[in-house]
XYZ file of C-alpha atoms in Angstrom:
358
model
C 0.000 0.000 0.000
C 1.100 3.741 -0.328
C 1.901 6.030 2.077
C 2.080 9.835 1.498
C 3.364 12.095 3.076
C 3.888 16.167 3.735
C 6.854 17.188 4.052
C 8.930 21.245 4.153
C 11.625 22.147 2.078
C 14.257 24.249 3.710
C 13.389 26.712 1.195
C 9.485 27.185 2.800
C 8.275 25.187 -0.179
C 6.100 21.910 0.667
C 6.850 18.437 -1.175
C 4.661 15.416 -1.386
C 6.350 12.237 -0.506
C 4.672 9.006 -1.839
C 6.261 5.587 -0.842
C 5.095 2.625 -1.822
C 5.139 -1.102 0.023
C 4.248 -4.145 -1.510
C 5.174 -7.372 0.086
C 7.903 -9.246 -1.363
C 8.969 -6.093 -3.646
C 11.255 -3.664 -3.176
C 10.282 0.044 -1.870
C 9.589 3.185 -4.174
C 9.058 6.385 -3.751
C 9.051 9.294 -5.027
C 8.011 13.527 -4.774
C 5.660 15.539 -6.005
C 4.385 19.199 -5.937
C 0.997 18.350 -5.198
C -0.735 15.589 -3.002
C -2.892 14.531 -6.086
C -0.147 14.314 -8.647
C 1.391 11.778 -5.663
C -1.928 9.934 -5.280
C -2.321 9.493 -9.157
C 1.305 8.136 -9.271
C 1.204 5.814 -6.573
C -1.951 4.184 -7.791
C -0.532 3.510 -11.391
C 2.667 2.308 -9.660
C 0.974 -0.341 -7.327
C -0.771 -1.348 -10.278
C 2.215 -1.655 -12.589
C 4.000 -3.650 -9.837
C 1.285 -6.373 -9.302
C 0.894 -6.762 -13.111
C 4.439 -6.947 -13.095
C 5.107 -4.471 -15.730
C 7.058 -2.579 -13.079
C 10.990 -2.129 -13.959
C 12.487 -1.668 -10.504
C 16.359 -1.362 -12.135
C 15.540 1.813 -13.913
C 13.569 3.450 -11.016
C 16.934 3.104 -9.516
C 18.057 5.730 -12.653
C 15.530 8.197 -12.155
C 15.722 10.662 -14.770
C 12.811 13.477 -14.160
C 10.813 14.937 -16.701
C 12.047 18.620 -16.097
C 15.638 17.611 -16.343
C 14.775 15.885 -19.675
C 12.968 19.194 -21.182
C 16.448 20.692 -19.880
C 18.560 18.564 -21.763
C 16.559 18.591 -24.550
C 17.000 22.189 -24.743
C 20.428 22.561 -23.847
C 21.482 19.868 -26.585
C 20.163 22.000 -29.158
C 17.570 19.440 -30.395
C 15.114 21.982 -31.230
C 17.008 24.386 -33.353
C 16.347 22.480 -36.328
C 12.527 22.810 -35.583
C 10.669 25.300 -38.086
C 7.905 25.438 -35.304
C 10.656 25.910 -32.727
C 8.182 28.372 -30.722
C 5.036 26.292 -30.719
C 7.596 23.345 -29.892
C 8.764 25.153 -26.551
C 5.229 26.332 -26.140
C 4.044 22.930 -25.701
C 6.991 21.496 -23.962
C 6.004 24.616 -21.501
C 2.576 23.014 -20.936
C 3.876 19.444 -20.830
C 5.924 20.465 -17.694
C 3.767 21.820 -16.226
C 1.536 18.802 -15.833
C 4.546 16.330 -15.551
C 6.954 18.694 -13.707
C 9.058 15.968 -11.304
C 7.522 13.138 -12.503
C 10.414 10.664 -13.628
C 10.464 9.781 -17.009
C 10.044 5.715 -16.228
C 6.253 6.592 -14.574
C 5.230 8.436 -17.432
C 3.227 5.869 -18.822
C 0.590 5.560 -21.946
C -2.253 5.023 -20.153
C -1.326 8.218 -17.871
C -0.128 10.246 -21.171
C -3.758 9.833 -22.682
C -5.714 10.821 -19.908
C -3.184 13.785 -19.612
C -4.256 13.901 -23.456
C -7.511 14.155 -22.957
C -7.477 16.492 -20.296
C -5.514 18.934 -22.928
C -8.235 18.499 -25.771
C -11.068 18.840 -23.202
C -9.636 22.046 -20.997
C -10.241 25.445 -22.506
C -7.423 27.611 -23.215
C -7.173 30.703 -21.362
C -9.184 32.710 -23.930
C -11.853 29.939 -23.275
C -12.132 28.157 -26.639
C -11.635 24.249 -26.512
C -8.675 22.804 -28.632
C -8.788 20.905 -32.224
C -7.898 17.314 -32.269
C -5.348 18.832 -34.790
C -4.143 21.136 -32.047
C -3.919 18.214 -29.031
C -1.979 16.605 -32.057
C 0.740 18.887 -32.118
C 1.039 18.921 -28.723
C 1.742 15.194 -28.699
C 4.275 15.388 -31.292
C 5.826 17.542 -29.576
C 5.744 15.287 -26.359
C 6.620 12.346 -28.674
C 9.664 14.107 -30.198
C 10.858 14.855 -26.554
C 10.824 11.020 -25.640
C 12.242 9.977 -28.759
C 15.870 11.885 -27.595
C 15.495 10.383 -24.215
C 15.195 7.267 -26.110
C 18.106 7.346 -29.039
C 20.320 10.167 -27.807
C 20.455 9.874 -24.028
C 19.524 6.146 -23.469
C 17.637 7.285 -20.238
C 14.099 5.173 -21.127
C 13.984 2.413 -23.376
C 11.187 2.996 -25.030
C 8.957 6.052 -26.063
C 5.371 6.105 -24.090
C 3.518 8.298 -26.766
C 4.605 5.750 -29.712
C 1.826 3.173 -28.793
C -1.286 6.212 -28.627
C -2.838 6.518 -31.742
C -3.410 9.898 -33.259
C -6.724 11.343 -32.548
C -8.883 11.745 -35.591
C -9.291 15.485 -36.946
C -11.583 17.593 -38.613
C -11.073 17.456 -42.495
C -11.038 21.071 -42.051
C -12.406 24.266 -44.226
C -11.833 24.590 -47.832
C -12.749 27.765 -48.713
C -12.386 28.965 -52.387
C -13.200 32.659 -53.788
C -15.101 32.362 -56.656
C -13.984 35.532 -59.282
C -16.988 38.017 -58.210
C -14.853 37.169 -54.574
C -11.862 38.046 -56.002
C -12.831 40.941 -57.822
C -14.292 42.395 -54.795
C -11.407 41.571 -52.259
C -8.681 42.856 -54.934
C -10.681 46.261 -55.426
C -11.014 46.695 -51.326
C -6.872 45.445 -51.120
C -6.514 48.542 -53.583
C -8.120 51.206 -51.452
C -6.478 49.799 -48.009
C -4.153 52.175 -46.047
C -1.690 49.795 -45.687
C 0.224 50.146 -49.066
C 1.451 46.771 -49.137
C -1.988 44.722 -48.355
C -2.746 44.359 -52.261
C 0.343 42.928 -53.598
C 0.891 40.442 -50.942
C -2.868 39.501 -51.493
C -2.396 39.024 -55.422
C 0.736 37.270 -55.243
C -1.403 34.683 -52.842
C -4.014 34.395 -55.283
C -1.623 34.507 -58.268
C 0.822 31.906 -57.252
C -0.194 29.637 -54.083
C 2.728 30.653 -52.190
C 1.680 30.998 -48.158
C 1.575 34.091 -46.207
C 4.694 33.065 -44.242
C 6.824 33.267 -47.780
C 5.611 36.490 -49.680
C 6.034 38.180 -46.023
C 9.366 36.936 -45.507
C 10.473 37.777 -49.275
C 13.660 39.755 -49.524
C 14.485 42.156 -52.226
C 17.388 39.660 -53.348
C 15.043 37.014 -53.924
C 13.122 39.423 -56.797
C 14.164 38.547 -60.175
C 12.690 41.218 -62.270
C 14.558 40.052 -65.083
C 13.696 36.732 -65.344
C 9.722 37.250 -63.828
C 10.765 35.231 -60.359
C 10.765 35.193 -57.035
C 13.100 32.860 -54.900
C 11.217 31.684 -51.842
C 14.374 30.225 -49.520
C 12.240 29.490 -45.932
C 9.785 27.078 -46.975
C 6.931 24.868 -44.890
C 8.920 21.643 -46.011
C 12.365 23.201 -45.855
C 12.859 23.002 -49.303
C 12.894 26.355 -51.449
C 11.870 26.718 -54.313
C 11.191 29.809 -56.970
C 7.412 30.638 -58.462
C 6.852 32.706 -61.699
C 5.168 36.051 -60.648
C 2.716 37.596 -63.295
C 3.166 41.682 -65.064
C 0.293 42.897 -62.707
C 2.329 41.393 -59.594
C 5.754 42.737 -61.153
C 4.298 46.239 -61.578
C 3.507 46.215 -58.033
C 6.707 44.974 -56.798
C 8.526 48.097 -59.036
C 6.584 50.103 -57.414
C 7.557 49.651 -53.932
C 10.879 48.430 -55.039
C 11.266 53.071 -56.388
C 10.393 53.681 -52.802
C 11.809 51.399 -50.640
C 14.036 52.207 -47.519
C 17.806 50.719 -48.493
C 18.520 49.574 -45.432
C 15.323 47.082 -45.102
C 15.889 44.309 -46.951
C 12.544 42.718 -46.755
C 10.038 43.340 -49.041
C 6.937 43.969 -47.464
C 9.087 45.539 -44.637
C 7.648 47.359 -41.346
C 7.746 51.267 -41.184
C 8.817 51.365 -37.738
C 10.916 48.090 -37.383
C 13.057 46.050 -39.460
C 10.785 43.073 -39.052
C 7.681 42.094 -40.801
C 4.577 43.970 -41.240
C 1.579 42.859 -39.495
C -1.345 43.210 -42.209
C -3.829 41.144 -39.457
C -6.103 44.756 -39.503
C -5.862 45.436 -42.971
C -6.987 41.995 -44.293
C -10.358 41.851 -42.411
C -11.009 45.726 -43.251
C -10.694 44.216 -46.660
C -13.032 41.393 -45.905
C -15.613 43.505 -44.608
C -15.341 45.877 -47.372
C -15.499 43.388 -49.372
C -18.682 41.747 -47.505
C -16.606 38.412 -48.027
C -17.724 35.927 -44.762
C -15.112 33.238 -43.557
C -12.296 33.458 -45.361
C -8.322 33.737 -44.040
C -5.362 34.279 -45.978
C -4.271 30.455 -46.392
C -7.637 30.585 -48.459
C -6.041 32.490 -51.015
C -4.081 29.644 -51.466
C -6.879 27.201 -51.973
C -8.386 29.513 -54.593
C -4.804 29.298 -56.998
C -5.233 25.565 -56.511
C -8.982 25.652 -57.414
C -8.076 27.951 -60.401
C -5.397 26.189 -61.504
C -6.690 23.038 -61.656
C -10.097 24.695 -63.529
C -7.549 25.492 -66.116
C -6.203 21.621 -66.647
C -3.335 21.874 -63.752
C -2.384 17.943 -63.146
C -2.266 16.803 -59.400
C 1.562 16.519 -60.783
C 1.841 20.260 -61.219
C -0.297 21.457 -58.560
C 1.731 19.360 -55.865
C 4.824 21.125 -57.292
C 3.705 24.517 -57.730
C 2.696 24.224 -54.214
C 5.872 23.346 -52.853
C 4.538 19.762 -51.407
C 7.310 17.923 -50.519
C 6.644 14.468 -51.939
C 7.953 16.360 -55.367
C 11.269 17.341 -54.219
C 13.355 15.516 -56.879
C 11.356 16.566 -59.840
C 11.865 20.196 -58.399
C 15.154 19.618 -58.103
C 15.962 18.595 -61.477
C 13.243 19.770 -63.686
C 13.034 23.312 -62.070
C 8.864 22.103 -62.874
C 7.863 25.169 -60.304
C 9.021 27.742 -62.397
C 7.541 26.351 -64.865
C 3.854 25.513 -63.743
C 3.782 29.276 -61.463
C 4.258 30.996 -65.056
C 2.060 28.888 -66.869
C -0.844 29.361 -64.819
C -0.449 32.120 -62.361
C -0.436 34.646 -66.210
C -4.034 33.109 -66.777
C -5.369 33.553 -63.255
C -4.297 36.988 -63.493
C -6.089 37.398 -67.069
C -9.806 35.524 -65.333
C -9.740 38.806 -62.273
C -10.289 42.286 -63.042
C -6.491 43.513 -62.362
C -7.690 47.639 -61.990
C -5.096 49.954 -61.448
C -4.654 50.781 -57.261
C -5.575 53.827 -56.018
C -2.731 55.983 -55.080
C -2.787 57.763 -51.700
């Protein structure tokens, strides 16, 4: 049976020690922050130890989850992360439900009810998370385990491999049909922010993301040659897109007035980071009496467009920069070639109206 008890820190700060006794077994114990975290511990231990699926010699090791998050960071494992934020974001989260737990009584079964807890607690703005959103957490937690596994031999096996990925939405598909378009582009035109219209019809024009025309540099404008060089991709993998005369017109534009020392396109006025076009966009939408639609929608539409105008799932996959098409980008340059042929007749199906100067 378990025995827990209360115990002061010479610091002021009160611990939680559970020990547990079983007849012809060894003792364990171990601390805890909070009585209940103890209780739930030493129930799944007594019942790990009578099933015998108990490993005594490792206890013996015990490797904690906050040193583990420690390490993890420390050793640099997360640099190479593209989500590196949302990655320490959930780590944050993950320790502070796990905190001193040791890494040998983190269990499945306790990691999906701690899963479950996560997809049914609201977030602090009160809005209950996406199975796709509990999902990232998990990798996250997964991807933790997996270098206490291979890198730092501290567990010998990883506890989220054996939960099965909870099932999400198939999501929102939203597609602008060209009255949309025509609408949104004429509202982009008359927006105070300056930059709000180009970024929108290179979206619509060539598929690329928010995250790449934002983070375009005026090195990766080829004015000659009709191209833009997108170098921080989803999938890590750049690759260039053909940009239309109404888009290049734009860009020469801003590229007369540009500060020098910004090197980003679509650059801040007051910082040297990006802009923020959040306020903008849904002034557009609302002048535009356009109803649930977000930028990544813009990408849909090219898609939608494109593939109206005979675009194979070959092109489309590579003109979106999926990665399952990285050698045929890599040899046959085949995202050059698809933007240009189709993101010219997109541009010719929207009414491309001179913008209002201000």
């Amino acid at each position: 049976m378990a025995s827990i008890f209360k115990r002061k820190n010479e610091d002021g700060t009160t611990v939680w020690r559970a020990v547990i006794r079983i007849k012809g077994y060894p003792t364990v114990c171990n601390h805890f922050a909070r009585k209940q975290e103890a209780d739930d511990w030493s129930k799944e231990i007594e019942r790990q130890i009578k099933l015998g699926q108990f490993k005594f010699d490792q206890h013996n090791r015990i490797h904690t989850f906050t040193q583990l998050v420690e390490r993890y960071l420390n050793d640099g494992a997360i640099e190479h992360h593209r989500s590196a934020d949302d990655t320490r974001r959930h780590l944050i989260y993950w320790q502070s439900r796990f905190a001193a737990f040791a890494l040998v009584h983190l269990t499945p079964e306790l990691i999906g009810t701690e899963r479950q807890i996560l997809l049914e607690t609201p977030t602090a703005k009160n809005k209950k998370r996406t199975a796709a959103t509990v999902n990232r957490y998990m990798a996250s937690l997964s991807l933790l385990f997996s270098h206490a596994v291979k890198q730092l031999h501290w567990i010998n096996e990883n506890p989220c491999a054996s939960l099965t990925k909870l099932k999400e939405s198939s999501g929102r598909d939203r597609v602008l049909d060209s009255e949309e378009i025509n609408r949104l582009l004429n509202a982009c035109r008359k927006s105070r922010s300056r930059y709000l219209y180009p970024i929108v019809l290179i979206a619509i024009t060539t598929g690329a993301r928010q995250g790449e025309i934002l983070n375009l540099e005026w090195k990766h404008i080829d004015f000659d040659n009709k191209l833009a060089y997108i170098k921080e991709t989803k999938n890590g993998r750049p690759r260039s897109i053909s940009l239309s005369e109404p888009v290049l017109e734009e860009l020469r534009k801003l590229h007369q007035n540009r500060q020098p020392l910004k090197s980003l396109v679509f650059a801040s006025k007051t910082a040297f980071g990006r802009i923020d076009i959040k306020k903008a966009w849904q002034t557009a939408l609302r002048v535009a009496d356009i109803k649930k639609c977000c930028a990544h929608d813009m990408r849909h539409t090219f898609a939608t467009m494109a593939a109206a105008q005979g675009a194979s799932n070959l092109e489309l996959g590579t003109a979106m920069g999926h990665r399952t098409l990285q050698m045929l980008q890599r040899y046959t340059h085949l995202d050059v070639q698809v933007t240009k042929k189709f993101s010219r007749h997109i541009s010719d199906t929207i009414l491309l109206g001179k913008r209002d100067d201000h």
